[in-house]
PDB file of C-alpha atoms in Angstrom:
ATOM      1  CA  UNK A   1      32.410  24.106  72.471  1.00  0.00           C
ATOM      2  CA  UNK A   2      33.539  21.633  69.618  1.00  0.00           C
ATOM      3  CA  UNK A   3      31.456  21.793  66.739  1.00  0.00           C
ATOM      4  CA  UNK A   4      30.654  18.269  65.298  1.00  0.00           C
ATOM      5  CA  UNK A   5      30.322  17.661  61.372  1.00  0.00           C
ATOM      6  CA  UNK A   6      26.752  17.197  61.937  1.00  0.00           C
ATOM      7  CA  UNK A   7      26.788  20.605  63.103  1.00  0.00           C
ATOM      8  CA  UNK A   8      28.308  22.153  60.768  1.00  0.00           C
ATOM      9  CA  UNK A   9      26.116  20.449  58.011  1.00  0.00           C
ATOM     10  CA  UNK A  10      22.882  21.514  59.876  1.00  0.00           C
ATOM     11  CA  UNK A  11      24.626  25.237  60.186  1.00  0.00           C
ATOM     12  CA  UNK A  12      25.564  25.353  56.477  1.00  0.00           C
ATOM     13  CA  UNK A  13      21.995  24.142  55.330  1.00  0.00           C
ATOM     14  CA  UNK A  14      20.131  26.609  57.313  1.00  0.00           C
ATOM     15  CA  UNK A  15      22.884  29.359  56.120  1.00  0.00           C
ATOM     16  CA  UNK A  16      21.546  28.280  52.732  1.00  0.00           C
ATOM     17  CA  UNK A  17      18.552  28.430  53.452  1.00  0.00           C
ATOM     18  CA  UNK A  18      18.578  31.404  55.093  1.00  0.00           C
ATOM     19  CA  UNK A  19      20.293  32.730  51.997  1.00  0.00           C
ATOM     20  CA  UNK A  20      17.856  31.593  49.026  1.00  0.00           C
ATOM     21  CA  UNK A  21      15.077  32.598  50.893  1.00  0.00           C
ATOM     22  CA  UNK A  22      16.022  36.110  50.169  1.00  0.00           C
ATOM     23  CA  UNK A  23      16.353  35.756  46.197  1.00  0.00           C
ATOM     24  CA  UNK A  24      12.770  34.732  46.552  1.00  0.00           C
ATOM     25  CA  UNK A  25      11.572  38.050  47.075  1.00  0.00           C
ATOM     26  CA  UNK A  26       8.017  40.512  46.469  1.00  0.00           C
ATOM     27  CA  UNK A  27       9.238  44.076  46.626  1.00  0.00           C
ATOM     28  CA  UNK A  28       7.462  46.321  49.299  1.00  0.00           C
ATOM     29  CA  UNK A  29       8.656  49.996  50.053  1.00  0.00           C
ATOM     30  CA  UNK A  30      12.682  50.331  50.271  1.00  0.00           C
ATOM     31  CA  UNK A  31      12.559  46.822  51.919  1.00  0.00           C
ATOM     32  CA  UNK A  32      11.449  43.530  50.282  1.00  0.00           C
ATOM     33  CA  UNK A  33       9.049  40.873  51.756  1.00  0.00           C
ATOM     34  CA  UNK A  34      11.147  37.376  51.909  1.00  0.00           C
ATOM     35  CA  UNK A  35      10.947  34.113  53.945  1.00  0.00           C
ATOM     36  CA  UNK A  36      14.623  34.911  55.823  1.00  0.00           C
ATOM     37  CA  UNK A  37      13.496  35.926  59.004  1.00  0.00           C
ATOM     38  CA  UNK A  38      11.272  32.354  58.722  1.00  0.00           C
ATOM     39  CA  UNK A  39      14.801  30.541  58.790  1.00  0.00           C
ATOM     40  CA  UNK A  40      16.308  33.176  61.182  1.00  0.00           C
ATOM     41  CA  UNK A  41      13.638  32.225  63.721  1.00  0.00           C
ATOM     42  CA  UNK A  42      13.955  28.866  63.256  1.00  0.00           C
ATOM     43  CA  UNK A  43      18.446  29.310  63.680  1.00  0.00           C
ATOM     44  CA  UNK A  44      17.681  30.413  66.670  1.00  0.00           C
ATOM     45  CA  UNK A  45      14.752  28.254  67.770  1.00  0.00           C
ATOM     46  CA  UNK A  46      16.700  25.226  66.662  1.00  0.00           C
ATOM     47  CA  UNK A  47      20.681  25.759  67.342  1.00  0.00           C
ATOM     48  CA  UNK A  48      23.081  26.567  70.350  1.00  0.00           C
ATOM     49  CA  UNK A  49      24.297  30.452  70.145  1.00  0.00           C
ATOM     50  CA  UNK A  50      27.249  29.866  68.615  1.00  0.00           C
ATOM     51  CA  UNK A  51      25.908  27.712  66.160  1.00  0.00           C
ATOM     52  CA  UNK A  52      23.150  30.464  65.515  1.00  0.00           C
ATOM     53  CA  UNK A  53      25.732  33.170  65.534  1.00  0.00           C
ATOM     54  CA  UNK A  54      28.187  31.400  62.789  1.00  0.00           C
ATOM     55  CA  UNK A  55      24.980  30.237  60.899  1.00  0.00           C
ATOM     56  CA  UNK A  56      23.409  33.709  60.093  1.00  0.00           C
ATOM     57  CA  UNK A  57      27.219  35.209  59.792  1.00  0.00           C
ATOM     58  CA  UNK A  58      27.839  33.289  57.054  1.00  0.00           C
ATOM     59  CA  UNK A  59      24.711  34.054  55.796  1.00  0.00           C
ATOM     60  CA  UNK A  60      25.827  37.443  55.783  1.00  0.00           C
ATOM     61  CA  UNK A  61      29.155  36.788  54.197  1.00  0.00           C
ATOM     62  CA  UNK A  62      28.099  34.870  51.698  1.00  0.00           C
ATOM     63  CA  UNK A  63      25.034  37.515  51.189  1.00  0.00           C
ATOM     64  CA  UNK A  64      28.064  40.202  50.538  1.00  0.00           C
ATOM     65  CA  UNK A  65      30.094  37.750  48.315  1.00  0.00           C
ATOM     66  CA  UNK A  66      26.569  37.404  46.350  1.00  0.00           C
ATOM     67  CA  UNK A  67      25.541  40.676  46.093  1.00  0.00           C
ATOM     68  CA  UNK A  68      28.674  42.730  46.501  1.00  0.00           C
ATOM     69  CA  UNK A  69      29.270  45.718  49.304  1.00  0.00           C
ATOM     70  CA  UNK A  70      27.163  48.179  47.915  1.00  0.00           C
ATOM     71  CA  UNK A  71      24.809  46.154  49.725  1.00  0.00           C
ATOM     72  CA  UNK A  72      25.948  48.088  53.063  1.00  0.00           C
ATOM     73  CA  UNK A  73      24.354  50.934  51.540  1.00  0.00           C
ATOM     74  CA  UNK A  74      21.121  49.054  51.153  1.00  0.00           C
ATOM     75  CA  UNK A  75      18.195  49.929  52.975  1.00  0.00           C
ATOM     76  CA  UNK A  76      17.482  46.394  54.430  1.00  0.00           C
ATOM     77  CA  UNK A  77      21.311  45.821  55.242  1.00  0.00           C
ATOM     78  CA  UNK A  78      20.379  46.551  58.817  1.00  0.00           C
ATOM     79  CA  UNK A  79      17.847  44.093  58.962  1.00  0.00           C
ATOM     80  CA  UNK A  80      20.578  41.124  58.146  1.00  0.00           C
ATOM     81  CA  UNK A  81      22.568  42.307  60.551  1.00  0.00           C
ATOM     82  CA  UNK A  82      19.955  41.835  63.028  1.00  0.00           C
ATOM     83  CA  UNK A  83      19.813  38.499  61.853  1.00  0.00           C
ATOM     84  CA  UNK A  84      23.065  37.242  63.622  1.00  0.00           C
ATOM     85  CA  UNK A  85      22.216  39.476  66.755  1.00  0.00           C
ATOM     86  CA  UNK A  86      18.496  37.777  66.614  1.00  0.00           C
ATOM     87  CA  UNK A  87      19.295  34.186  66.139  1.00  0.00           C
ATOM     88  CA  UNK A  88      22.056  34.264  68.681  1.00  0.00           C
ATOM     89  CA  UNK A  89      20.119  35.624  71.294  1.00  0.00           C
ATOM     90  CA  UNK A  90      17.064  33.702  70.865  1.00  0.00           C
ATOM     91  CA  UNK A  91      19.092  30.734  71.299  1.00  0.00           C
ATOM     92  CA  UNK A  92      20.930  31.745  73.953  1.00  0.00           C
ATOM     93  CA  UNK A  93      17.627  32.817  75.855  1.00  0.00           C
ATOM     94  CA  UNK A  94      16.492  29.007  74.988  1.00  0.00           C
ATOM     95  CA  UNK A  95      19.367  27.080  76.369  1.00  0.00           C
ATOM     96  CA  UNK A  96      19.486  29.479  79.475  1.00  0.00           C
ATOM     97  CA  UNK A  97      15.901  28.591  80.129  1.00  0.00           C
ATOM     98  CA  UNK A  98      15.024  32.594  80.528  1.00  0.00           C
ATOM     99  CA  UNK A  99      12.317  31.779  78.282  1.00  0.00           C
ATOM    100  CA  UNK A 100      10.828  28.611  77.182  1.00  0.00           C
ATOM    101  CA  UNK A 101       8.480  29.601  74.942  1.00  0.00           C
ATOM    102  CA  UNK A 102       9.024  29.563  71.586  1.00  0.00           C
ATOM    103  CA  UNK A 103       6.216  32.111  70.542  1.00  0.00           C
ATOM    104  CA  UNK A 104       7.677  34.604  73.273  1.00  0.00           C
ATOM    105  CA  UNK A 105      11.524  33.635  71.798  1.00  0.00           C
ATOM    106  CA  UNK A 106       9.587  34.531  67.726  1.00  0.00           C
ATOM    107  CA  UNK A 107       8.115  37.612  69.294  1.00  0.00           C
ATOM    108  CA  UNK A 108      10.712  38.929  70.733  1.00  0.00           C
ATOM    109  CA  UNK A 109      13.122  37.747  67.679  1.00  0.00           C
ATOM    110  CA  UNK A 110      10.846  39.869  65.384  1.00  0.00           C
ATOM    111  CA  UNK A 111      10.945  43.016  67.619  1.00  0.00           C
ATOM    112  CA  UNK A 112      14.483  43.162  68.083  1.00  0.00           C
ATOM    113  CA  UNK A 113      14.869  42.962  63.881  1.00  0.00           C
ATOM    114  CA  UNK A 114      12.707  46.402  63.639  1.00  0.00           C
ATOM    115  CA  UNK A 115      14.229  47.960  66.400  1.00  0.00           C
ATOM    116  CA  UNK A 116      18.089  47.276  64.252  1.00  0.00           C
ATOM    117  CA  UNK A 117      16.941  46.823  60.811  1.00  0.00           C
ATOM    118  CA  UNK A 118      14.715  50.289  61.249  1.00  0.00           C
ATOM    119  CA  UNK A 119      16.567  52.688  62.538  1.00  0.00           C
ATOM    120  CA  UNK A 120      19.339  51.750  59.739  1.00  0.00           C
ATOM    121  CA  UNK A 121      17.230  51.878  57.533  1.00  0.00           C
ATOM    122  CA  UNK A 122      15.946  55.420  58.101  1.00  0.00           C
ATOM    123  CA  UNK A 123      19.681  56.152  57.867  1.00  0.00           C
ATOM    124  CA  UNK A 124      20.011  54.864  54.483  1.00  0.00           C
ATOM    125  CA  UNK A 125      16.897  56.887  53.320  1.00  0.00           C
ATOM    126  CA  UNK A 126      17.481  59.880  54.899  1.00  0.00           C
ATOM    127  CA  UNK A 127      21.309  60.359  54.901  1.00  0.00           C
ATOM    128  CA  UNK A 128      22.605  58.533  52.268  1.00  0.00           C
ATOM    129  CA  UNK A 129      19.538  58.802  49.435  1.00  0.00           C
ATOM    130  CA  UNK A 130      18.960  62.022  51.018  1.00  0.00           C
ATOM    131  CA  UNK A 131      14.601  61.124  50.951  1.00  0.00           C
ATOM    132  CA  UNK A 132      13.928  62.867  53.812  1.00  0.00           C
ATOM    133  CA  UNK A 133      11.362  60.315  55.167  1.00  0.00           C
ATOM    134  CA  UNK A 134       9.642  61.850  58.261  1.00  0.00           C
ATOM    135  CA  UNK A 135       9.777  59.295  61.727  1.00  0.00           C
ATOM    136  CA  UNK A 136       5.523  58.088  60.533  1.00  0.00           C
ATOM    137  CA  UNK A 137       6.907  57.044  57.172  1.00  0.00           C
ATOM    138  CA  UNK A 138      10.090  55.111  58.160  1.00  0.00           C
ATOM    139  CA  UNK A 139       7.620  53.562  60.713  1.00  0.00           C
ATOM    140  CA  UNK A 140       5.502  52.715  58.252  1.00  0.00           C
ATOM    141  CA  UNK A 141       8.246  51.331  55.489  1.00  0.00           C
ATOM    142  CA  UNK A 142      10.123  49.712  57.811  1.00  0.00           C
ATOM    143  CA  UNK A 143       7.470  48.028  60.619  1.00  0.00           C
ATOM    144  CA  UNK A 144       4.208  48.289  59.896  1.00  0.00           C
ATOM    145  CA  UNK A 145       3.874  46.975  55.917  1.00  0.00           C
ATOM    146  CA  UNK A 146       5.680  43.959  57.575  1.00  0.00           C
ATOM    147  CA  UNK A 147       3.891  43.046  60.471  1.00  0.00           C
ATOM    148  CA  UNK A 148       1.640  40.913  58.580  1.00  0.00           C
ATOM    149  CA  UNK A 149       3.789  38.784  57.094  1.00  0.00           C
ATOM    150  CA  UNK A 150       6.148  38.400  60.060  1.00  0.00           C
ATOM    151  CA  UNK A 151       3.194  37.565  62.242  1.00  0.00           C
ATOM    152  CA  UNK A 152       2.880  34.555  59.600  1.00  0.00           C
ATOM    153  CA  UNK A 153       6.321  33.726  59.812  1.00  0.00           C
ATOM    154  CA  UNK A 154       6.736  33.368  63.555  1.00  0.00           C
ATOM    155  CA  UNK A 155       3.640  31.149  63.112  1.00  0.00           C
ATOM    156  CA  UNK A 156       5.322  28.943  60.669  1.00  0.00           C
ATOM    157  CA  UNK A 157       8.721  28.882  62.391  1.00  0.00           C
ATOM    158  CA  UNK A 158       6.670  27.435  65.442  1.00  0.00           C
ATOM    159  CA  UNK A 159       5.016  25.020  63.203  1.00  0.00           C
ATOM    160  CA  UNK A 160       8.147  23.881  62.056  1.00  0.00           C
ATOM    161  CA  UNK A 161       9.777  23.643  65.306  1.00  0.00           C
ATOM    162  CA  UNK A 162       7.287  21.008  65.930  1.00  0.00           C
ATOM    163  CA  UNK A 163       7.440  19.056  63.325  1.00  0.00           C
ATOM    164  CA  UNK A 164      11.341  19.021  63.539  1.00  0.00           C
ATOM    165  CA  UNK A 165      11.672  18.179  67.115  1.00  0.00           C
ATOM    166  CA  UNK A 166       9.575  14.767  66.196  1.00  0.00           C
ATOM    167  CA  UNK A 167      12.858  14.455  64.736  1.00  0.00           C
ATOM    168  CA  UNK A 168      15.728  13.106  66.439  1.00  0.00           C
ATOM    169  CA  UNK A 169      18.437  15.113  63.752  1.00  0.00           C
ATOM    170  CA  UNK A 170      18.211  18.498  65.262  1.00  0.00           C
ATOM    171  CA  UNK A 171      17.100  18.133  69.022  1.00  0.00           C
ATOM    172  CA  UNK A 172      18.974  19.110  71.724  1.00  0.00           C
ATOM    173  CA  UNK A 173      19.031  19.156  75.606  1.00  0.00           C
ATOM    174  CA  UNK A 174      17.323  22.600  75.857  1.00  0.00           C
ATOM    175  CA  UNK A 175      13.820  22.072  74.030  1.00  0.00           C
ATOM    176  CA  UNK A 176      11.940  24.783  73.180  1.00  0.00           C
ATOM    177  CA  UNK A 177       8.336  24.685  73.061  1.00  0.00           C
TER     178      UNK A 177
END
């Protein structure tokens, strides 16, 4: 698949996006509350896999240019890499037509970020800060502070999907809806 220019501009803008939305952040347990996965959702609502896939890597890259690699050892590291695996498989579940929906894709998209971002980081509690966290306490740091506020962001991502796809600029063959 050829990416276009247009592309590319629509996959660097959401990358940045994606990106400033975490510097925006309200700190909450070993994980901070920010509007990424809003823009995650929406990657994979809005692009073709590939495009989602590039989009949220070089969010990533340019996340560890920003922030330096001792954000590996961060406890919501796993989360961004869920981001790529998230946004590329929502999008390839859209243009396959497996699921139309876009509040089952935003479910779904949320549920796979806790079952990456979680696990990795009751790693970096437990191994590497050596905390100790027992499995109701990492569910609670890492899931259930969150739920909330990622309930609220599938809800905007939808309402965003709407209003962009009265738009011409990012619509594709495979609408979701």
């Amino acid at each position: 698949m050829k990416l276009t220019t247009r592309d590319l501009t629509h996959m660097s803008i959401m990358a940045a996006l994606t990106l400033v939305s975490s510097f925006i952040a309200i700190p909450l347990g070993p994980v901070a509350v920010t509007l990424q996965t809003l823009f995650v959702l929406l990657t994979g609502l809005l692009f073709t896999p590939i495009q989602a896939f590039y989009t949220q890597l070089l969010n990533l890259l340019l996340m560890l240019l920003l922030r330096g690699p001792q954000i590996i050892i961060s406890p919501s590291f796993g989360f961004l890499i869920s981001f790529i695996v998230v946004a590329t498989l929502l999008a390839w579940l859209k243009e396959s037509g497996r699921i139309k929906k876009a509040s089952h894709l935003v479910i779904i998209g949320t549920v796979i970020s806790y079952v990456i971002g979680t696990p990795y980081m009751a790693f970096i509690l437990n191994q590497v800060l050596d905390l100790n966290l027992s499995f109701k306490d990492i569910l609670y740091a890492g899931v259930l502070l969150f739920l909330p506020g990622d309930a609220m962001k599938a809800l905007l991502s939808i309402g965003f999907l709407k209003s962009i796809n009265r738009v011409t600029v990012f619509q594709n063959k495979s609408k979701t809806h």
